[in-house]
mmCIF file of C-alpha atoms in Angstrom:
data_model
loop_
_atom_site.group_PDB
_atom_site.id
_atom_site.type_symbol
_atom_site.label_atom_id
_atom_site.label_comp_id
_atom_site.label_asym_id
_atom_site.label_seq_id
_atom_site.Cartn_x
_atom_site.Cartn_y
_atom_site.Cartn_z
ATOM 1 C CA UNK A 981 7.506 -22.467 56.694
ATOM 2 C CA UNK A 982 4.862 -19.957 55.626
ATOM 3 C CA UNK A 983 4.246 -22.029 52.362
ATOM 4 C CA UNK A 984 3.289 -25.285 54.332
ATOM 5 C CA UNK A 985 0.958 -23.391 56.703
ATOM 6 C CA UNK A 986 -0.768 -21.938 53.744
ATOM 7 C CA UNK A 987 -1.394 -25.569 52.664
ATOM 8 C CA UNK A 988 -1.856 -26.835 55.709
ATOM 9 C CA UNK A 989 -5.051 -24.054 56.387
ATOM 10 C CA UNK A 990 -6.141 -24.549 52.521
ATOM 11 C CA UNK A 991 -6.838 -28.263 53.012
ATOM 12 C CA UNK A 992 -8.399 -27.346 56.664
ATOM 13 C CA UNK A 993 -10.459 -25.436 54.694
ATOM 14 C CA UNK A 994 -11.657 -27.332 51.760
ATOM 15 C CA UNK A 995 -9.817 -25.153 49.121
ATOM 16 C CA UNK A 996 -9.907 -26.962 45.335
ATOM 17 C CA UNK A 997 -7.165 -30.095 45.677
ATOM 18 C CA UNK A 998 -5.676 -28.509 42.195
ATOM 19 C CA UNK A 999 -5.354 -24.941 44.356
ATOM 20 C CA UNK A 1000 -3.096 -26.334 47.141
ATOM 21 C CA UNK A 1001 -1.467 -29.269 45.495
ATOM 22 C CA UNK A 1002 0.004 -26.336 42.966
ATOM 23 C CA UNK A 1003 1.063 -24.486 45.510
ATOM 24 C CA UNK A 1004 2.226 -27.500 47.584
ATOM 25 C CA UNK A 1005 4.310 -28.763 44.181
ATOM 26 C CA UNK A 1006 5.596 -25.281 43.219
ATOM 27 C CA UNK A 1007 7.380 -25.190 46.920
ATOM 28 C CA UNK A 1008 8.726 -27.832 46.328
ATOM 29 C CA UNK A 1009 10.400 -28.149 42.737
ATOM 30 C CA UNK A 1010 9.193 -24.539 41.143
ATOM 31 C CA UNK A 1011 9.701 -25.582 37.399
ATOM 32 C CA UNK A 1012 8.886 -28.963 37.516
ATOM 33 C CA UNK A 1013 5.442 -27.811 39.566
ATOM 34 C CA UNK A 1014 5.077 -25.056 36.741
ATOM 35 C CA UNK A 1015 5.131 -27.528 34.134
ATOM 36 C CA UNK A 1016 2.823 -29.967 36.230
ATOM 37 C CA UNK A 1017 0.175 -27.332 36.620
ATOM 38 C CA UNK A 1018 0.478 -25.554 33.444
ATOM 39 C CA UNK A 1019 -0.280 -29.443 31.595
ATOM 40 C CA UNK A 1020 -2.767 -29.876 34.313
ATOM 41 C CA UNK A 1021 -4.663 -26.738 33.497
ATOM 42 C CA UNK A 1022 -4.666 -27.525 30.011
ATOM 43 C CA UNK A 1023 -6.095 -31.031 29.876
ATOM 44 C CA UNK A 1024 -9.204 -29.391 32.245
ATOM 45 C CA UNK A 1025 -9.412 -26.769 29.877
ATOM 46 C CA UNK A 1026 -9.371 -29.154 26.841
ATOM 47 C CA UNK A 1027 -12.505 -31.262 28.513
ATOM 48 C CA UNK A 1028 -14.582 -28.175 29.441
ATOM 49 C CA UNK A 1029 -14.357 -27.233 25.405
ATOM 50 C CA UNK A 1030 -15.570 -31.003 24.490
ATOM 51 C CA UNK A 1031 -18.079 -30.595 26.923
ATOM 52 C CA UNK A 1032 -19.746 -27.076 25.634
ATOM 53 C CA UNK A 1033 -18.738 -28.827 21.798
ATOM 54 C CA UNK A 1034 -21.140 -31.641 22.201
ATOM 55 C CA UNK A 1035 -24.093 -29.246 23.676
ATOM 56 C CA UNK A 1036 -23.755 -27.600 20.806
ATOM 57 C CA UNK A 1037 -23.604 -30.546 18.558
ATOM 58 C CA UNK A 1038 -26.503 -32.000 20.515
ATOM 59 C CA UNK A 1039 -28.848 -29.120 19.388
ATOM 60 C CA UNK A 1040 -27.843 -28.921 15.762
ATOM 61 C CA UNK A 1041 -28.251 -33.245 15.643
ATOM 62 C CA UNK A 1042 -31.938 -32.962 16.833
ATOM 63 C CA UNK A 1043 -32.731 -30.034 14.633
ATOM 64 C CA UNK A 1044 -31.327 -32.019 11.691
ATOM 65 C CA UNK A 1045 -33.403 -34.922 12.949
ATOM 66 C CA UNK A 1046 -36.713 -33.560 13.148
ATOM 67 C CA UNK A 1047 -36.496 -31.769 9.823
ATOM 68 C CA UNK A 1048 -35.721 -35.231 8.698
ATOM 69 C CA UNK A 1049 -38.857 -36.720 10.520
ATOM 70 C CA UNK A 1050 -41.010 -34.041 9.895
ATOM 71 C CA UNK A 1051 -39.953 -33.957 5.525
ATOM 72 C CA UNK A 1052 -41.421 -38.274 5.895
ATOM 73 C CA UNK A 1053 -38.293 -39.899 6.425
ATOM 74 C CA UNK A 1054 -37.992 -42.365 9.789
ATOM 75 C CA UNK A 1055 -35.888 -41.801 12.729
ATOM 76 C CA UNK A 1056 -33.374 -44.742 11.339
ATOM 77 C CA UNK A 1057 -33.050 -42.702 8.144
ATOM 78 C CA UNK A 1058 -32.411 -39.677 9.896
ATOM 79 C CA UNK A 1059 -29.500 -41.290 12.247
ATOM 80 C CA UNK A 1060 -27.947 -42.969 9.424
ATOM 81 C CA UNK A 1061 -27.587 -39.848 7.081
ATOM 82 C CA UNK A 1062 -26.771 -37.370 10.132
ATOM 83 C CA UNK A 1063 -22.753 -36.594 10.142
ATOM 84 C CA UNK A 1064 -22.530 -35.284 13.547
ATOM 85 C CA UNK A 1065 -19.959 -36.721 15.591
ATOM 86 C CA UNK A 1066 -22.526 -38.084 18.146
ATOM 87 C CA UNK A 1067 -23.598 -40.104 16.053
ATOM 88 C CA UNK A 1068 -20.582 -43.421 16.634
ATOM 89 C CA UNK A 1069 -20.019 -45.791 14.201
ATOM 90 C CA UNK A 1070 -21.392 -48.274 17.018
ATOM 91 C CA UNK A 1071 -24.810 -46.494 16.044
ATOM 92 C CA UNK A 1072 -24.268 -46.462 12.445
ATOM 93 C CA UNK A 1073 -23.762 -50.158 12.839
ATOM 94 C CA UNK A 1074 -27.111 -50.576 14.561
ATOM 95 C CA UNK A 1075 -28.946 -48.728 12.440
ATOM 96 C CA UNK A 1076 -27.061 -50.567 9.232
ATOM 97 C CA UNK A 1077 -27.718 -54.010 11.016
ATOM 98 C CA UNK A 1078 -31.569 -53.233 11.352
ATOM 99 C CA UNK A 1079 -31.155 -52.754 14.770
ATOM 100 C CA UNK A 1080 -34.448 -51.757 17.160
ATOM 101 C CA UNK A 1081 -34.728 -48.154 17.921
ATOM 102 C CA UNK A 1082 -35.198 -48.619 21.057
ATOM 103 C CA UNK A 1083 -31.203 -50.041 20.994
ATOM 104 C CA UNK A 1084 -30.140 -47.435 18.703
ATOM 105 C CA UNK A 1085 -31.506 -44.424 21.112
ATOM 106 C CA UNK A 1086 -29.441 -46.997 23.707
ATOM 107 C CA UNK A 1087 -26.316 -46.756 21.997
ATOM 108 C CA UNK A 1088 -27.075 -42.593 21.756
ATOM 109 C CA UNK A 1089 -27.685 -42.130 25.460
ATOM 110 C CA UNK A 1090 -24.166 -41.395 26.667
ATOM 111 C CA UNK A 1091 -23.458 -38.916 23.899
ATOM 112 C CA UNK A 1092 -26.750 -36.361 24.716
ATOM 113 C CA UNK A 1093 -25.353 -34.408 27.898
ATOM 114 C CA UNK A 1094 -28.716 -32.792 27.913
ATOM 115 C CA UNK A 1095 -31.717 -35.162 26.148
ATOM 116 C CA UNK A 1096 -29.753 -38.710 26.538
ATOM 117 C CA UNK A 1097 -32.134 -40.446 28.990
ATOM 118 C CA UNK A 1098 -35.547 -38.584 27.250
ATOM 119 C CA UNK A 1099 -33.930 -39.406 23.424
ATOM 120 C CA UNK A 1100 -33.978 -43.540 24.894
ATOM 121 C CA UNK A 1101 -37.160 -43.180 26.410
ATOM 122 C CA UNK A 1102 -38.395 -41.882 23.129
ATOM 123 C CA UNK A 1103 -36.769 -44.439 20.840
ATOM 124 C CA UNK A 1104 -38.212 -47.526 23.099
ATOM 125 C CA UNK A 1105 -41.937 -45.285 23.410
ATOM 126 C CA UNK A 1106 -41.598 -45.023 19.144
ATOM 127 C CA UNK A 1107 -40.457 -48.708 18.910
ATOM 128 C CA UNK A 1108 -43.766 -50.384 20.946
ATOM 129 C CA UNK A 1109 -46.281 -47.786 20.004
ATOM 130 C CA UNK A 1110 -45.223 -46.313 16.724
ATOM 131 C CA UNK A 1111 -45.789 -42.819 18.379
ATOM 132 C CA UNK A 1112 -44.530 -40.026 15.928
ATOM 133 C CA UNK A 1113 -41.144 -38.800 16.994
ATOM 134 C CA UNK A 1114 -41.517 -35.419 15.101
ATOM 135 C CA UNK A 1115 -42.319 -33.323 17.710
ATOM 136 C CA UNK A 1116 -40.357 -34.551 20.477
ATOM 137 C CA UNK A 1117 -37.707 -34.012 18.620
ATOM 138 C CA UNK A 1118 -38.346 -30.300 18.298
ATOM 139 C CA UNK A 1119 -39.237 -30.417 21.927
ATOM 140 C CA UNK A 1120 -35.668 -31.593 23.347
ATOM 141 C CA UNK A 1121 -33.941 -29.466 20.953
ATOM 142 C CA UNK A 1122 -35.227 -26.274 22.224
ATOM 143 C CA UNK A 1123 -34.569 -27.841 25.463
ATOM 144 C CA UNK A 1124 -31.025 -28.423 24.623
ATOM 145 C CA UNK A 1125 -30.899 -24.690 23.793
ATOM 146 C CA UNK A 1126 -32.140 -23.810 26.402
ATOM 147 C CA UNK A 1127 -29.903 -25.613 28.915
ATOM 148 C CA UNK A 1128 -26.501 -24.446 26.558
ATOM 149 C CA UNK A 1129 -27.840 -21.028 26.906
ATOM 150 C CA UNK A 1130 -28.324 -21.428 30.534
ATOM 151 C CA UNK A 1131 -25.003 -22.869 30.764
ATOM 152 C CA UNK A 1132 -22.810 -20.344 28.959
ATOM 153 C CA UNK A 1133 -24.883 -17.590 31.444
ATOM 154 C CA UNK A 1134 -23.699 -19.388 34.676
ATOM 155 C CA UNK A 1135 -20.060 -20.226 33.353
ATOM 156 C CA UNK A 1136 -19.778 -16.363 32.794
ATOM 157 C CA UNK A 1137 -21.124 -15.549 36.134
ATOM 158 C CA UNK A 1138 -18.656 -18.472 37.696
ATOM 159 C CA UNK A 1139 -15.712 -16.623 35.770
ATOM 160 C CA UNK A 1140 -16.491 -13.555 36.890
ATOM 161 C CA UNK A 1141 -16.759 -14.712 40.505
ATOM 162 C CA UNK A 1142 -13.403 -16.997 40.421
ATOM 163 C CA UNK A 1143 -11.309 -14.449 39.094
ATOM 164 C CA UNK A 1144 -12.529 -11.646 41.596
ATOM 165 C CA UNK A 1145 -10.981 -14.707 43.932
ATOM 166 C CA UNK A 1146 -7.868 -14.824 42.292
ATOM 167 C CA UNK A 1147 -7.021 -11.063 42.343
ATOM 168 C CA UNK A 1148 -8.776 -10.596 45.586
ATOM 169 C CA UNK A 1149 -6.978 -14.195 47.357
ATOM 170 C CA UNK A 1150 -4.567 -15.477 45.324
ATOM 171 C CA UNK A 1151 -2.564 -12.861 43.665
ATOM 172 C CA UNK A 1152 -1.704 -11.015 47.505
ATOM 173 C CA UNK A 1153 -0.788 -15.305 48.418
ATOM 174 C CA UNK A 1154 1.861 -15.155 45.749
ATOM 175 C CA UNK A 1155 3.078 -11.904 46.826
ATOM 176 C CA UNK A 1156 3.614 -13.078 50.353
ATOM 177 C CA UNK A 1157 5.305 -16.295 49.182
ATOM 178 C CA UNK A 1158 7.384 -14.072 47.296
ATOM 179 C CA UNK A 1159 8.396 -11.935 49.672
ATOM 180 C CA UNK A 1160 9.247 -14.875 51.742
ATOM 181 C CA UNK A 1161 10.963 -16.574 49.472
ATOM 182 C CA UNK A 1162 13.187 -13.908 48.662
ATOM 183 C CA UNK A 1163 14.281 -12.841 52.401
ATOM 184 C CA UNK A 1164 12.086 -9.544 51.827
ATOM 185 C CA UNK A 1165 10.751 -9.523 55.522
ATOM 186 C CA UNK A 1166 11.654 -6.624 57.169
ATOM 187 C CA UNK A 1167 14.035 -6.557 60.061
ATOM 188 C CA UNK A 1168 13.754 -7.793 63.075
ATOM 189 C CA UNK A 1169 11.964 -11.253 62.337
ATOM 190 C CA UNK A 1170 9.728 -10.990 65.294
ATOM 191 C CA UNK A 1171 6.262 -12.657 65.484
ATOM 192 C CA UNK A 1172 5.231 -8.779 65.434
ATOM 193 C CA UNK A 1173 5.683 -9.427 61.677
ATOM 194 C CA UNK A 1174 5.135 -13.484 61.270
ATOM 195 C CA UNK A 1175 1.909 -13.746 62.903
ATOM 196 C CA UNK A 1176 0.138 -11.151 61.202
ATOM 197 C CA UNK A 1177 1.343 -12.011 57.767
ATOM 198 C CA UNK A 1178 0.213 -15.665 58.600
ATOM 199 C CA UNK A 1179 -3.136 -14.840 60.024
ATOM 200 C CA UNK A 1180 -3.620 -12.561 56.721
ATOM 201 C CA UNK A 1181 -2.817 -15.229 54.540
ATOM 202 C CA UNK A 1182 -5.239 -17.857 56.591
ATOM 203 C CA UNK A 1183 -7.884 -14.896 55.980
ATOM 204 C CA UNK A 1184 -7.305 -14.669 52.190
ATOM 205 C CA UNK A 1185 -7.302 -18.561 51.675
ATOM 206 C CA UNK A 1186 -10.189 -19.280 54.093
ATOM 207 C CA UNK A 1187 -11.945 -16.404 51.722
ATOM 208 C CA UNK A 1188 -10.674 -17.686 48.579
ATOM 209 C CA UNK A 1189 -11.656 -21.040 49.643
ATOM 210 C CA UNK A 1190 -15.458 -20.101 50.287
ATOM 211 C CA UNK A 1191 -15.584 -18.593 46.521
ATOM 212 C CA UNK A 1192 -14.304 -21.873 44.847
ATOM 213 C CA UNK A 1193 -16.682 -24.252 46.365
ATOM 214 C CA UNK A 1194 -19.686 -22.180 46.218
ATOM 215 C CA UNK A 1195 -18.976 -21.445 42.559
ATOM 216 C CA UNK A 1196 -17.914 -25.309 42.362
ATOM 217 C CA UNK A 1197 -21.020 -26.190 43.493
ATOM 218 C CA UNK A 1198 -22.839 -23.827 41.415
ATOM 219 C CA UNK A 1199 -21.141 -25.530 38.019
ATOM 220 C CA UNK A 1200 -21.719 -29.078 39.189
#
């Protein structure tokens, strides 16, 4: 009973749909929920590290192509012999093709978290006015750095804050369950004992719930 109004209050809340769905699945079949969450946490984990992996990538690929630019070459040349992994083989195709620029910095959009719209804008500018590139080039790669930089600060920060919530909400949540679960409720089972264990758990998730979407804001 104590499980579901811990749910219950989470969702009243707002708490993070993985939050009380784990705790929700875990009630109800413990090792199958384990596995579940455990997978679940993985996958999340596996996109954050693609996402911070092409941030990094995107500095290094605009570094490489305005020493490119900047030693003569074109910004064709420098797209075709670049090996990062932003660059598809849809854009090597373009650029093999003969291509505009202006559809090649297309094509490269979606893979710049940081400089995708500005690298287009660029590429369709160069194409119409024959604008040097050099420069711009050096210009959204500092940016890039300094948005990664920027990022790594606030996803220490968020870590910081969300594990404070853990230890602080979560960790006396499991206890509770526990101690549920296990018929560890002291005698007599009175709502002398009930009520305050179920307002202290509404406390801790209501508190815990606060932390996770301000910080989820925060990283969005």
């Amino acid at each position: 009973m104590l499980i579901w109004t811990i749910v219950a209050i989470g969702i009243l809340v707002g708490a993070p749909a993985i939050v009380v769905g784990a705790v929700a699945v875990v009630a109800i079949a413990p090792v199958h929920g384990s596995i579940a969450l455990v997978a679940a946490a993985a996958f999340q984990g596996w996109r954050k590290r693609e996402k911070r992996a092409a941030a990094t990538e995107e500095v290094a690929l605009l570094r490489s192509l305005a020493g490119v630019v900047s030693a003569g070459g074109t910004l064709r040349q420098a797209i075709s012999m670049s090996t990062s992994r932003l660059v598809t083989d849809n854009v090597r195709r373009l650029c093999a093709a003969g291509a505009s620029i202006a559809d090649v910095g297309d094509a490269m959009k979606p893979m710049m978290p940081t400089n995708g719209r500005q690298f287009a804008a660029m590429c369709a500018m160069s194409e119409h006015t024959g604008s040097s590139v050099a420069e711009p080039l050096v210009a959204f790669a500092r940016r890039a750095k300094v948005a990664q930089t920027r990022e790594q600060k606030k996803r220490t920060s968020l870590a910081q804050t969300r594990f404070s919530a853990w230890v602080v909400g979560v960790a006396p949540l499991c206890l509770t369950a526990l101690i549920v679960a296990t018929g560890g409720i002291p005698e007599p089972r009175t709502a002398l004992v009930v009520i305050p264990m179920v307002v202290g758990a509404a406390l801790q998730i209501t508190g815990t719930a606060v932390v996770f979407v301000i910080s989820g804001r925060e990283a969005t």
